[in-house]
mmCIF file of C-alpha atoms in Angstrom:
data_model
loop_
_atom_site.group_PDB
_atom_site.id
_atom_site.type_symbol
_atom_site.label_atom_id
_atom_site.label_comp_id
_atom_site.label_asym_id
_atom_site.label_seq_id
_atom_site.Cartn_x
_atom_site.Cartn_y
_atom_site.Cartn_z
ATOM 1 C CA MET A 998 -139.281 -3.525 -260.679
ATOM 2 C CA ALA A 999 -139.480 -2.712 -256.980
ATOM 3 C CA ASP A 1000 -137.295 -4.140 -254.594
ATOM 4 C CA THR A 1001 -140.145 -4.304 -251.990
ATOM 5 C CA SER A 1002 -143.724 -5.651 -251.666
ATOM 6 C CA THR A 1003 -146.308 -4.656 -249.124
ATOM 7 C CA THR A 1004 -149.253 -6.793 -247.722
ATOM 8 C CA THR A 1005 -151.527 -5.914 -245.156
ATOM 9 C CA ASP A 1006 -153.106 -7.666 -242.224
ATOM 10 C CA GLU A 1007 -156.866 -8.112 -242.758
ATOM 11 C CA TYR A 1008 -157.293 -8.331 -239.038
ATOM 12 C CA THR A 1009 -154.566 -5.831 -237.881
ATOM 13 C CA GLY A 1010 -154.632 -3.392 -240.858
ATOM 14 C CA VAL A 1011 -150.678 -3.571 -240.218
ATOM 15 C CA ILE A 1012 -148.745 -2.907 -243.601
ATOM 16 C CA SER A 1013 -145.491 -5.430 -243.967
ATOM 17 C CA VAL A 1014 -142.947 -4.778 -246.287
ATOM 18 C CA ASP A 1015 -141.215 -7.671 -247.943
ATOM 19 C CA SER A 1016 -137.760 -6.726 -248.150
ATOM 20 C CA SER A 1017 -136.292 -10.072 -249.594
ATOM 21 C CA LYS A 1018 -134.993 -8.465 -252.670
ATOM 22 C CA ALA A 1019 -133.672 -5.394 -250.805
ATOM 23 C CA SER A 1020 -131.937 -7.756 -248.346
ATOM 24 C CA PHE A 1021 -130.163 -9.979 -251.487
ATOM 25 C CA ARG A 1022 -129.085 -6.778 -253.086
ATOM 26 C CA ASN A 1023 -127.466 -5.831 -249.624
ATOM 27 C CA ARG A 1024 -125.758 -9.376 -249.491
ATOM 28 C CA LEU A 1025 -124.590 -8.986 -252.897
ATOM 29 C CA GLY A 1026 -123.201 -5.326 -252.251
ATOM 30 C CA GLN A 1027 -121.247 -6.606 -249.247
ATOM 31 C CA PHE A 1028 -120.080 -9.726 -251.154
ATOM 32 C CA SER A 1029 -118.717 -7.562 -253.891
ATOM 33 C CA SER A 1030 -117.225 -5.196 -251.575
ATOM 34 C CA ARG A 1031 -115.318 -7.906 -249.698
ATOM 35 C CA TYR A 1032 -114.278 -9.602 -252.516
ATOM 36 C CA ALA A 1033 -113.795 -7.288 -255.440
ATOM 37 C CA VAL A 1034 -109.966 -7.018 -255.044
ATOM 38 C CA VAL A 1035 -110.063 -10.887 -255.584
ATOM 39 C CA GLY A 1036 -112.165 -10.785 -258.892
ATOM 40 C CA VAL A 1037 -109.724 -7.971 -260.001
ATOM 41 C CA TRP A 1038 -106.923 -10.055 -259.460
ATOM 42 C CA ILE A 1039 -108.315 -13.256 -260.893
ATOM 43 C CA ALA A 1040 -109.093 -11.012 -263.829
ATOM 44 C CA LEU A 1041 -105.280 -9.550 -263.923
ATOM 45 C CA ALA A 1042 -104.193 -13.111 -264.027
ATOM 46 C CA GLY A 1043 -106.586 -14.346 -266.739
ATOM 47 C CA LEU A 1044 -105.558 -11.346 -268.993
ATOM 48 C CA TYR A 1045 -101.841 -12.218 -268.347
ATOM 49 C CA ALA A 1046 -102.430 -15.756 -269.147
ATOM 50 C CA ALA A 1047 -104.050 -14.894 -272.448
ATOM 51 C CA LEU A 1048 -101.658 -12.456 -273.625
ATOM 52 C CA ILE A 1049 -98.144 -14.464 -272.313
ATOM 53 C CA PRO A 1050 -99.136 -17.654 -271.912
ATOM 54 C CA GLN A 1051 -96.146 -19.203 -272.634
ATOM 55 C CA THR A 1052 -94.201 -17.164 -269.603
ATOM 56 C CA PHE A 1053 -97.044 -16.341 -267.435
ATOM 57 C CA LEU A 1054 -98.483 -19.958 -267.261
ATOM 58 C CA THR A 1055 -95.409 -21.379 -265.807
ATOM 59 C CA GLN A 1056 -94.345 -22.855 -262.226
ATOM 60 C CA GLY A 1057 -91.430 -20.247 -262.487
ATOM 61 C CA THR A 1058 -94.512 -17.547 -262.371
ATOM 62 C CA PHE A 1059 -96.259 -19.310 -259.569
ATOM 63 C CA ARG A 1060 -93.115 -19.550 -257.096
ATOM 64 C CA THR A 1061 -92.195 -15.916 -258.058
ATOM 65 C CA ILE A 1062 -95.333 -14.817 -257.067
ATOM 66 C CA PHE A 1063 -95.893 -16.624 -253.779
ATOM 67 C CA GLY A 1064 -92.460 -17.575 -253.030
ATOM 68 C CA SER A 1065 -90.263 -14.769 -254.157
ATOM 69 C CA GLN A 1066 -87.646 -13.339 -251.237
ATOM 70 C CA GLN A 1067 -89.330 -10.187 -251.845
ATOM 71 C CA ASN A 1068 -92.877 -11.410 -250.607
ATOM 72 C CA GLN A 1069 -91.674 -13.221 -247.945
ATOM 73 C CA ALA A 1070 -90.231 -9.923 -246.658
ATOM 74 C CA LEU A 1071 -93.225 -7.919 -247.245
ATOM 75 C CA ILE A 1072 -95.626 -10.539 -245.436
ATOM 76 C CA PHE A 1073 -93.661 -10.217 -242.261
ATOM 77 C CA LEU A 1074 -92.922 -6.403 -242.637
ATOM 78 C CA THR A 1075 -96.687 -5.724 -243.225
ATOM 79 C CA ALA A 1076 -97.504 -7.658 -240.177
ATOM 80 C CA ALA A 1077 -95.179 -5.579 -238.074
ATOM 81 C CA LEU A 1078 -96.719 -2.505 -239.367
ATOM 82 C CA LEU A 1079 -100.121 -4.113 -238.872
ATOM 83 C CA CYS A 1080 -99.511 -4.262 -235.090
ATOM 84 C CA THR A 1081 -99.133 -0.502 -234.891
ATOM 85 C CA ILE A 1082 -101.779 0.535 -237.177
ATOM 86 C CA ILE A 1083 -104.318 -1.529 -235.801
ATOM 87 C CA VAL A 1084 -104.005 0.224 -232.505
ATOM 88 C CA GLY A 1085 -104.429 3.582 -234.063
ATOM 89 C CA GLU A 1086 -100.543 4.452 -234.630
ATOM 90 C CA PHE A 1087 -100.265 5.963 -238.005
ATOM 91 C CA VAL A 1088 -97.880 5.189 -239.226
ATOM 92 C CA ASP A 1089 -94.789 3.312 -238.009
ATOM 93 C CA MET A 1090 -91.977 4.438 -240.744
ATOM 94 C CA SER A 1091 -89.374 2.557 -238.803
ATOM 95 C CA VAL A 1092 -90.150 -1.214 -239.807
ATOM 96 C CA ALA A 1093 -88.322 -1.136 -242.664
ATOM 97 C CA SER A 1094 -85.244 0.063 -241.357
ATOM 98 C CA ASN A 1095 -85.609 -2.267 -238.336
ATOM 99 C CA PHE A 1096 -85.969 -5.367 -240.670
ATOM 100 C CA GLY A 1097 -82.607 -4.155 -242.449
ATOM 101 C CA LEU A 1098 -80.895 -3.704 -239.331
ATOM 102 C CA ALA A 1099 -81.424 -7.241 -238.213
ATOM 103 C CA ALA A 1100 -80.747 -8.525 -241.411
ATOM 104 C CA VAL A 1101 -77.344 -6.554 -241.459
ATOM 105 C CA THR A 1102 -76.689 -7.661 -237.762
ATOM 106 C CA VAL A 1103 -76.791 -11.264 -238.361
ATOM 107 C CA SER A 1104 -74.831 -11.093 -241.451
ATOM 108 C CA VAL A 1105 -71.836 -8.815 -239.878
ATOM 109 C CA LEU A 1106 -71.801 -10.888 -236.996
ATOM 110 C CA ASN A 1107 -71.381 -13.798 -238.645
ATOM 111 C CA VAL A 1108 -69.309 -12.901 -241.620
ATOM 112 C CA ASN A 1109 -67.115 -10.229 -240.607
ATOM 113 C CA HIS A 1110 -66.870 -11.217 -236.709
ATOM 114 C CA ASP A 1111 -67.117 -15.449 -237.202
ATOM 115 C CA TRP A 1112 -70.029 -15.578 -234.365
ATOM 116 C CA ASN A 1113 -72.040 -18.656 -234.540
ATOM 117 C CA VAL A 1114 -75.022 -17.983 -236.951
ATOM 118 C CA TRP A 1115 -77.837 -18.769 -234.546
ATOM 119 C CA ILE A 1116 -76.204 -16.775 -231.999
ATOM 120 C CA ALA A 1117 -75.816 -13.833 -234.246
ATOM 121 C CA SER A 1118 -79.592 -14.305 -235.406
ATOM 122 C CA VAL A 1119 -80.756 -14.329 -231.486
ATOM 123 C CA VAL A 1120 -78.926 -10.969 -231.200
ATOM 124 C CA ALA A 1121 -80.180 -9.343 -234.197
ATOM 125 C CA ILE A 1122 -83.730 -10.485 -232.949
ATOM 126 C CA VAL A 1123 -83.360 -8.752 -229.699
ATOM 127 C CA VAL A 1124 -81.874 -5.664 -231.252
ATOM 128 C CA ALA A 1125 -84.927 -5.327 -233.456
ATOM 129 C CA THR A 1126 -86.973 -6.109 -230.258
ATOM 130 C CA VAL A 1127 -85.322 -3.200 -228.242
ATOM 131 C CA VAL A 1128 -85.733 -0.578 -230.833
ATOM 132 C CA GLY A 1129 -89.355 -1.427 -230.620
ATOM 133 C CA VAL A 1130 -89.229 -1.038 -226.975
ATOM 134 C CA VAL A 1131 -87.529 2.323 -227.465
ATOM 135 C CA ASN A 1132 -90.375 3.571 -230.169
ATOM 136 C CA ALA A 1133 -92.775 2.587 -227.656
ATOM 137 C CA TYR A 1134 -91.258 4.403 -224.702
ATOM 138 C CA LEU A 1135 -90.919 7.755 -226.738
ATOM 139 C CA ILE A 1136 -94.441 7.632 -228.246
ATOM 140 C CA VAL A 1137 -96.643 5.882 -225.509
ATOM 141 C CA LYS A 1138 -94.803 7.144 -222.375
ATOM 142 C CA LEU A 1139 -93.360 10.420 -223.635
ATOM 143 C CA GLY A 1140 -95.941 11.376 -225.856
ATOM 144 C CA VAL A 1141 -93.835 12.342 -228.638
ATOM 145 C CA ASN A 1142 -95.315 12.274 -232.207
ATOM 146 C CA THR A 1143 -95.481 8.624 -234.110
ATOM 147 C CA ILE A 1144 -94.228 10.100 -237.632
ATOM 148 C CA VAL A 1145 -91.696 12.156 -236.046
ATOM 149 C CA VAL A 1146 -89.996 9.574 -233.843
ATOM 150 C CA THR A 1147 -90.467 6.401 -236.338
ATOM 151 C CA LEU A 1148 -89.168 8.448 -239.377
ATOM 152 C CA GLY A 1149 -86.306 9.775 -237.268
ATOM 153 C CA MET A 1150 -85.669 6.227 -235.863
ATOM 154 C CA GLY A 1151 -85.939 4.808 -239.735
ATOM 155 C CA THR A 1152 -83.312 6.999 -240.775
ATOM 156 C CA PHE A 1153 -80.920 6.513 -237.691
ATOM 157 C CA LEU A 1154 -81.189 2.735 -237.946
ATOM 158 C CA LEU A 1155 -80.489 2.902 -241.666
ATOM 159 C CA GLY A 1156 -77.514 5.233 -240.913
ATOM 160 C CA VAL A 1157 -76.408 2.432 -238.594
ATOM 161 C CA GLY A 1158 -76.883 -0.629 -241.145
ATOM 162 C CA LEU A 1159 -74.413 1.526 -243.329
ATOM 163 C CA TRP A 1160 -71.990 2.137 -241.039
ATOM 164 C CA ALA A 1161 -71.779 -1.319 -239.821
ATOM 165 C CA THR A 1162 -71.679 -2.663 -243.511
ATOM 166 C CA ASN A 1163 -69.172 -0.121 -244.945
ATOM 167 C CA MET A 1164 -71.630 0.657 -247.467
ATOM 168 C CA THR A 1165 -71.175 -2.513 -249.013
ATOM 169 C CA THR A 1166 -73.468 -5.924 -249.314
ATOM 170 C CA VAL A 1167 -72.238 -8.282 -246.505
ATOM 171 C CA PHE A 1168 -72.359 -12.006 -247.963
ATOM 172 C CA GLY A 1169 -71.514 -15.292 -246.990
ATOM 173 C CA LEU A 1170 -73.756 -16.971 -244.170
ATOM 174 C CA PRO A 1171 -73.388 -20.815 -244.176
ATOM 175 C CA LYS A 1172 -75.423 -22.604 -247.005
ATOM 176 C CA ASP A 1173 -77.137 -24.746 -244.311
ATOM 177 C CA PHE A 1174 -78.234 -21.756 -243.003
ATOM 178 C CA SER A 1175 -80.191 -20.489 -246.116
ATOM 179 C CA GLN A 1176 -82.332 -23.655 -245.686
ATOM 180 C CA ILE A 1177 -84.533 -22.463 -242.771
ATOM 181 C CA THR A 1178 -86.221 -20.088 -245.401
ATOM 182 C CA LEU A 1179 -85.396 -22.122 -248.748
ATOM 183 C CA PHE A 1180 -86.238 -25.846 -248.035
ATOM 184 C CA THR A 1181 -89.143 -26.548 -250.412
ATOM 185 C CA VAL A 1182 -92.291 -27.788 -249.154
ATOM 186 C CA PHE A 1183 -95.108 -28.381 -251.890
ATOM 187 C CA GLY A 1184 -92.919 -26.644 -254.727
ATOM 188 C CA LEU A 1185 -92.678 -23.481 -252.212
ATOM 189 C CA PRO A 1186 -89.975 -22.302 -250.309
ATOM 190 C CA VAL A 1187 -90.754 -22.627 -246.509
ATOM 191 C CA GLY A 1188 -90.519 -19.569 -245.632
ATOM 192 C CA PHE A 1189 -94.167 -18.769 -247.662
ATOM 193 C CA PHE A 1190 -95.354 -21.177 -245.102
ATOM 194 C CA TYR A 1191 -93.993 -19.169 -242.355
ATOM 195 C CA GLY A 1192 -95.493 -15.926 -243.610
ATOM 196 C CA LEU A 1193 -98.734 -17.953 -244.183
ATOM 197 C CA LEU A 1194 -98.692 -18.999 -240.525
ATOM 198 C CA LEU A 1195 -97.975 -15.982 -239.050
ATOM 199 C CA MET A 1196 -100.993 -13.951 -241.083
ATOM 200 C CA LEU A 1197 -103.601 -16.784 -239.723
ATOM 201 C CA ILE A 1198 -102.253 -16.552 -236.070
ATOM 202 C CA PHE A 1199 -102.559 -12.880 -236.321
ATOM 203 C CA ALA A 1200 -106.038 -12.697 -237.649
ATOM 204 C CA TYR A 1201 -107.114 -15.358 -235.065
ATOM 205 C CA ILE A 1202 -105.821 -13.251 -232.481
ATOM 206 C CA LEU A 1203 -107.881 -10.184 -233.885
ATOM 207 C CA ARG A 1204 -110.842 -12.277 -234.429
ATOM 208 C CA PHE A 1205 -111.243 -14.650 -231.564
ATOM 209 C CA THR A 1206 -109.387 -13.307 -228.806
ATOM 210 C CA PRO A 1207 -109.826 -10.651 -225.884
ATOM 211 C CA LEU A 1208 -106.683 -9.071 -226.867
ATOM 212 C CA GLY A 1209 -107.504 -8.661 -230.452
ATOM 213 C CA ARG A 1210 -110.683 -7.351 -229.632
ATOM 214 C CA ASN A 1211 -109.024 -4.515 -227.406
ATOM 215 C CA MET A 1212 -106.470 -4.010 -229.931
ATOM 216 C CA ARG A 1213 -109.556 -2.913 -232.096
ATOM 217 C CA PHE A 1214 -110.997 -1.368 -229.561
ATOM 218 C CA VAL A 1215 -107.966 1.028 -228.683
ATOM 219 C CA GLY A 1216 -107.458 1.832 -232.556
ATOM 220 C CA GLU A 1217 -111.217 3.491 -232.672
ATOM 221 C CA ASN A 1218 -111.341 5.124 -229.965
ATOM 222 C CA ARG A 1219 -108.260 5.258 -227.087
ATOM 223 C CA GLU A 1220 -110.610 7.215 -224.567
ATOM 224 C CA VAL A 1221 -113.556 5.468 -224.641
ATOM 225 C CA SER A 1222 -111.373 2.432 -224.516
ATOM 226 C CA ARG A 1223 -109.805 3.341 -221.070
ATOM 227 C CA LEU A 1224 -113.018 4.454 -219.396
ATOM 228 C CA ALA A 1225 -114.207 0.765 -220.337
ATOM 229 C CA GLY A 1226 -111.028 -0.570 -218.194
ATOM 230 C CA VAL A 1227 -108.664 -1.526 -221.202
ATOM 231 C CA ARG A 1228 -105.323 -0.840 -220.376
ATOM 232 C CA VAL A 1229 -104.617 1.114 -223.211
ATOM 233 C CA THR A 1230 -100.927 2.005 -222.593
ATOM 234 C CA ARG A 1231 -100.034 -1.465 -222.314
ATOM 235 C CA ILE A 1232 -101.836 -2.598 -225.547
ATOM 236 C CA ARG A 1233 -100.038 0.265 -227.476
ATOM 237 C CA PHE A 1234 -96.835 -0.389 -225.776
ATOM 238 C CA GLY A 1235 -96.696 -4.032 -226.751
ATOM 239 C CA ALA A 1236 -97.844 -3.044 -230.474
ATOM 240 C CA PHE A 1237 -94.535 -1.635 -230.672
ATOM 241 C CA VAL A 1238 -92.585 -4.198 -229.143
ATOM 242 C CA MET A 1239 -94.284 -7.076 -231.244
ATOM 243 C CA ALA A 1240 -93.654 -4.932 -234.507
ATOM 244 C CA GLY A 1241 -89.808 -5.044 -233.714
ATOM 245 C CA LEU A 1242 -89.958 -8.670 -232.593
ATOM 246 C CA ILE A 1243 -91.555 -9.406 -236.030
ATOM 247 C CA ALA A 1244 -89.297 -7.241 -238.139
ATOM 248 C CA GLY A 1245 -86.653 -8.781 -236.580
ATOM 249 C CA ILE A 1246 -87.376 -12.431 -237.452
ATOM 250 C CA GLY A 1247 -88.515 -11.504 -240.800
ATOM 251 C CA GLY A 1248 -84.686 -9.668 -241.202
ATOM 252 C CA VAL A 1249 -83.162 -12.877 -240.238
ATOM 253 C CA LEU A 1250 -84.925 -15.230 -242.792
ATOM 254 C CA ALA A 1251 -84.119 -12.123 -245.298
ATOM 255 C CA ALA A 1252 -80.470 -12.591 -244.563
ATOM 256 C CA ALA A 1253 -80.731 -16.309 -244.434
ATOM 257 C CA GLY A 1254 -82.822 -16.471 -247.917
ATOM 258 C CA THR A 1255 -79.930 -14.217 -249.708
ATOM 259 C CA GLY A 1256 -77.103 -15.257 -247.501
ATOM 260 C CA GLY A 1257 -75.966 -11.847 -246.635
ATOM 261 C CA PHE A 1258 -77.544 -8.048 -246.620
ATOM 262 C CA ASP A 1259 -77.352 -4.644 -248.194
ATOM 263 C CA ALA A 1260 -78.494 -1.941 -245.720
ATOM 264 C CA GLY A 1261 -79.623 0.016 -248.091
ATOM 265 C CA VAL A 1262 -82.424 -2.033 -249.699
ATOM 266 C CA SER A 1263 -84.461 -2.195 -246.733
ATOM 267 C CA GLN A 1264 -85.604 1.343 -248.188
ATOM 268 C CA MET A 1265 -87.128 -0.109 -251.158
ATOM 269 C CA TYR A 1266 -89.644 -2.034 -249.133
ATOM 270 C CA LEU A 1267 -91.533 1.259 -247.692
ATOM 271 C CA LEU A 1268 -93.749 2.148 -250.685
ATOM 272 C CA PRO A 1269 -95.041 -1.779 -250.988
ATOM 273 C CA ILE A 1270 -95.288 -1.955 -247.273
ATOM 274 C CA PHE A 1271 -97.844 0.750 -247.295
ATOM 275 C CA ALA A 1272 -99.445 0.017 -250.859
ATOM 276 C CA ALA A 1273 -100.163 -3.695 -249.428
ATOM 277 C CA THR A 1274 -101.413 -2.703 -246.090
ATOM 278 C CA PHE A 1275 -103.936 -0.272 -247.315
ATOM 279 C CA LEU A 1276 -105.094 -2.367 -250.242
ATOM 280 C CA GLY A 1277 -105.726 -5.293 -247.634
ATOM 281 C CA SER A 1278 -108.146 -2.974 -245.835
ATOM 282 C CA ALA A 1279 -110.490 -3.454 -248.745
ATOM 283 C CA VAL A 1280 -110.543 -7.090 -248.889
ATOM 284 C CA LEU A 1281 -112.272 -9.513 -246.841
ATOM 285 C CA GLN A 1282 -113.000 -6.913 -244.067
ATOM 286 C CA PRO A 1283 -113.913 -3.373 -245.846
ATOM 287 C CA GLY A 1284 -112.785 -0.485 -244.208
ATOM 288 C CA ARG A 1285 -110.586 -2.489 -241.521
ATOM 289 C CA PHE A 1286 -106.891 -3.200 -241.577
ATOM 290 C CA ASN A 1287 -106.745 -6.970 -241.265
ATOM 291 C CA PRO A 1288 -103.821 -9.426 -241.976
ATOM 292 C CA LEU A 1289 -105.287 -12.294 -244.413
ATOM 293 C CA GLY A 1290 -106.537 -8.941 -246.476
ATOM 294 C CA THR A 1291 -103.176 -7.843 -246.537
ATOM 295 C CA LEU A 1292 -101.634 -11.302 -247.530
ATOM 296 C CA ILE A 1293 -103.824 -11.520 -250.479
ATOM 297 C CA ALA A 1294 -103.009 -7.358 -251.328
ATOM 298 C CA ILE A 1295 -99.352 -8.702 -251.316
ATOM 299 C CA PHE A 1296 -99.812 -11.301 -253.780
ATOM 300 C CA PHE A 1297 -101.979 -9.235 -255.999
ATOM 301 C CA LEU A 1298 -99.332 -6.477 -256.206
ATOM 302 C CA SER A 1299 -96.858 -9.054 -257.113
ATOM 303 C CA THR A 1300 -99.116 -10.563 -260.043
ATOM 304 C CA GLY A 1301 -99.726 -7.170 -261.437
ATOM 305 C CA VAL A 1302 -95.834 -6.240 -261.344
ATOM 306 C CA LEU A 1303 -94.329 -9.473 -262.413
ATOM 307 C CA GLY A 1304 -96.850 -9.270 -265.298
ATOM 308 C CA LEU A 1305 -96.198 -5.835 -266.448
ATOM 309 C CA GLN A 1306 -92.114 -6.881 -266.202
ATOM 310 C CA ILE A 1307 -92.987 -9.989 -268.387
ATOM 311 C CA LEU A 1308 -94.669 -8.055 -270.699
ATOM 312 C CA GLY A 1309 -91.404 -5.764 -271.576
ATOM 313 C CA ALA A 1310 -92.157 -2.958 -269.197
ATOM 314 C CA GLN A 1311 -88.925 -1.424 -267.762
ATOM 315 C CA GLY A 1312 -87.849 -1.217 -263.990
ATOM 316 C CA TRP A 1313 -89.673 2.091 -263.079
ATOM 317 C CA VAL A 1314 -92.930 0.346 -263.652
ATOM 318 C CA GLN A 1315 -92.740 -1.162 -260.076
ATOM 319 C CA GLN A 1316 -92.419 2.397 -258.335
ATOM 320 C CA VAL A 1317 -95.227 3.127 -260.952
ATOM 321 C CA PHE A 1318 -97.603 0.566 -259.777
ATOM 322 C CA TYR A 1319 -96.997 0.318 -256.040
ATOM 323 C CA GLY A 1320 -97.341 4.273 -255.980
ATOM 324 C CA GLY A 1321 -100.830 4.545 -258.132
ATOM 325 C CA VAL A 1322 -101.871 1.507 -256.031
ATOM 326 C CA LEU A 1323 -101.221 3.106 -252.792
ATOM 327 C CA VAL A 1324 -103.394 6.342 -253.943
ATOM 328 C CA ILE A 1325 -106.003 4.156 -254.687
ATOM 329 C CA ALA A 1326 -106.011 1.864 -251.838
ATOM 330 C CA VAL A 1327 -105.903 5.019 -249.315
ATOM 331 C CA THR A 1328 -108.950 6.637 -251.104
ATOM 332 C CA ILE A 1329 -110.895 3.363 -251.259
ATOM 333 C CA SER A 1330 -109.914 2.800 -247.543
ATOM 334 C CA THR A 1331 -110.910 5.965 -246.515
ATOM 335 C CA ILE A 1332 -114.337 5.930 -248.091
ATOM 336 C CA LEU A 1333 -114.922 2.097 -246.265
ATOM 337 C CA GLY A 1334 -114.015 3.643 -242.985
ATOM 338 C CA ARG A 1335 -116.544 6.274 -243.124
ATOM 339 C CA ARG A 1336 -119.101 4.014 -244.219
ATOM 340 C CA SER A 1337 -118.429 1.314 -241.776
ATOM 341 C CA ARG A 1338 -118.462 3.795 -238.911
#
């Protein structure tokens, strides 16, 4: 059956094409491209629910997927990465180490040096923000390659964190301090709502403010943005600074939730950060990095890994799952990006 039909005007002889069916198919295609990952997520959860209902369909599973400390950390880390990746800086390899340095700083200053925990938290966030400023200066002002700077900075910060903790895990933060992220609201830790609020604000800025539109513009074509009067240097510089600030806040919350931190743990976040960020570019806004799509991707990855672990898969399944999703997500992002252009 044809997707279009034609009619001829009896006075003008002009042939018009009825494209309603074609338009419907286009809308259906757009809908499926936006929400395909959501559909797969629902189907995956349904599969696990059918195979292991006694263990998967529980409140504990729900809390693990949406309220785990790892996912709270991933939300802040992916938000930090999105700050730079949206303005065209591929890719910031230092966000995980900067996050870890902030968590280590508040832990060491409070536990080992008896600083007030709130003062230590402020110092930790300032340190992470300064790292963002240094990255911005080297990359934006001096023009050094982004990957070289951030990879070197990430390795440097990891070394500093290991030195500061003497390569041990520092625990002992005050229990009342942990309530800033563990306090329960509607059955979930309040840290979940911090992350949700962060992503909603980020999405609002990108969609409805001149700053967000300029960030997109810079990421798509830096030279054209400059000719159009956009302050490209300021936006790029600010993106790295905000990435450091967000990573610092996330690191402090992570330390509060666990009562301390191990500097080496931060490197475990690198693979899921990139997997979630690139997979998120295939959700809601296909071909474009976006906060809400990334948020959905984080929960999708968490559901997949948790279900496999409940089914009896070994610890290596997490790396296999994240690595496989990263390859697929980058491929999909590349294809969708070409189509959108």
